[in-house]
Amino acid sequence: MDADAAGAGTRCLRCGANSAQYAASVPVCSIYHRACPHGPFCGDCVDRKELHTLPQCECRATIIAWTPSRPEQPRRRRPPPEAAIVPPDAPAVP
C-alpha cells in the first residue's frame, strides 16, 4: 500500500477508527493472505503493534517500518505478573 492510499479519513484496518493514516512496510507477503493492503492503520493501532517484539500486520506478515514514518517510541516494559512478586521475607518453597 502506498502513502496516498493510507491518507487521512480512511478507516483503520484493525479497529475501524476514521483517523487511519499509516501503512505498514512489509518485506515479504504473508502466506495466509497475499492480497492484504497492509493498512491503513490509526496511530493507536500502530503504537499497539509496535509494543510486540515482532510487529505484525493483520495478515500476519512482519512489519519493518511505517509510511509515513513514526517517531521512535520508547519501549514500555510490562509489569511482572502478581504471582511473580515475592516479598523479601517470604519463606523458601521446597
Short mmCIF file of C-alpha atoms in Angstrom, two decimals:
data_model
loop_
_atom_site.label_atom_id
_atom_site.label_comp_id
_atom_site.label_asym_id
_atom_site.label_seq_id
_atom_site.Cartn_x
_atom_site.Cartn_y
_atom_site.Cartn_z
CA MET A 1 0.00 0.00 0.00
CA ASP A 2 1.39 3.41 -0.86
CA ALA A 3 1.26 6.54 1.29
CA ASP A 4 -1.56 8.09 -0.79
CA ALA A 5 -3.79 5.08 -0.20
CA ALA A 6 -3.29 5.46 3.55
CA GLY A 7 -4.46 9.08 3.60
CA ALA A 8 -6.40 10.67 6.44
CA GLY A 9 -10.12 9.99 6.54
CA THR A 10 -9.87 6.28 5.77
CA ARG A 11 -10.86 3.61 8.28
CA CYS A 12 -8.27 1.70 10.28
CA LEU A 13 -7.90 -1.92 9.14
CA ARG A 14 -7.63 -3.09 12.77
CA CYS A 15 -10.12 -1.03 14.83
CA GLY A 16 -12.19 0.87 12.24
CA ALA A 17 -11.26 4.35 13.50
CA ASN A 18 -11.61 7.17 10.94
CA SER A 19 -8.15 8.58 11.68
CA ALA A 20 -6.12 5.92 9.83
CA GLN A 21 -3.11 7.37 8.08
CA TYR A 22 -0.30 4.80 8.36
CA ALA A 23 0.61 1.91 6.07
CA ALA A 24 2.87 -0.96 7.07
CA SER A 25 6.04 -1.72 5.13
CA VAL A 26 6.21 -5.49 4.77
CA PRO A 27 9.26 -7.09 3.08
CA VAL A 28 7.62 -10.48 2.48
CA CYS A 29 3.90 -11.03 1.98
CA SER A 30 2.06 -13.39 4.28
CA ILE A 31 1.33 -16.91 3.07
CA TYR A 32 -2.09 -16.62 4.75
CA HIS A 33 -3.44 -13.57 2.90
CA ARG A 34 -1.43 -12.48 -0.13
CA ALA A 35 -3.79 -9.67 -1.19
CA CYS A 36 -3.56 -7.75 2.12
CA PRO A 37 -3.14 -3.97 1.63
CA HIS A 38 -1.11 -3.71 4.92
CA GLY A 39 -3.10 -0.74 6.11
CA PRO A 40 -4.26 1.84 6.69
CA PHE A 41 -3.84 1.88 10.48
CA CYS A 42 -4.55 4.62 13.03
CA GLY A 43 -1.83 5.91 15.36
CA ASP A 44 -3.20 4.00 18.36
CA CYS A 45 -3.09 0.68 16.49
CA VAL A 46 0.42 1.42 15.21
CA ASP A 47 1.51 2.04 18.81
CA ARG A 48 -0.11 -1.22 19.96
CA LYS A 49 1.53 -3.19 17.18
CA GLU A 50 4.93 -1.66 17.97
CA LEU A 51 4.70 -3.00 21.55
CA HIS A 52 5.17 -6.52 20.18
CA THR A 53 8.64 -7.97 19.70
CA LEU A 54 7.83 -8.57 16.03
CA PRO A 55 5.03 -6.24 14.89
CA GLN A 56 2.63 -7.97 12.52
CA CYS A 57 0.03 -6.84 10.02
CA GLU A 58 -3.48 -8.27 10.24
CA CYS A 59 -2.39 -10.84 7.61
CA ARG A 60 0.46 -11.93 9.96
CA ALA A 61 3.26 -10.51 7.80
CA THR A 62 6.13 -8.93 9.76
CA ILE A 63 6.16 -5.12 9.73
CA ILE A 64 9.56 -3.42 9.39
CA ALA A 65 8.51 0.25 9.07
CA TRP A 66 5.55 2.63 8.70
CA THR A 67 4.60 5.07 5.96
CA PRO A 68 4.62 7.92 6.83
CA SER A 69 7.43 7.33 9.33
CA ARG A 70 6.54 7.23 13.01
CA PRO A 71 8.85 8.81 15.61
CA GLU A 72 10.70 6.17 17.61
CA GLN A 73 8.70 5.38 20.74
CA PRO A 74 10.47 4.33 23.94
CA ARG A 75 9.82 0.67 24.71
CA ARG A 76 7.47 0.19 27.64
CA ARG A 77 8.12 -2.76 29.89
CA ARG A 78 5.19 -4.82 31.04
CA PRO A 79 4.85 -5.15 34.80
CA PRO A 80 5.55 -8.63 36.13
CA PRO A 81 2.53 -10.79 36.93
CA GLU A 82 1.39 -10.65 40.54
CA ALA A 83 2.35 -14.30 41.07
CA ALA A 84 5.99 -13.47 40.29
CA ILE A 85 6.24 -10.84 43.03
CA VAL A 86 7.67 -12.49 46.14
CA PRO A 87 8.15 -10.46 49.34
CA PRO A 88 11.78 -10.47 50.55
CA ASP A 89 10.81 -12.13 53.87
CA ALA A 90 8.81 -14.96 52.27
CA PRO A 91 9.87 -18.49 53.22
CA ALA A 92 11.59 -20.60 50.59
CA VAL A 93 9.39 -23.04 48.72
CA PRO A 94 10.76 -26.61 48.93
#
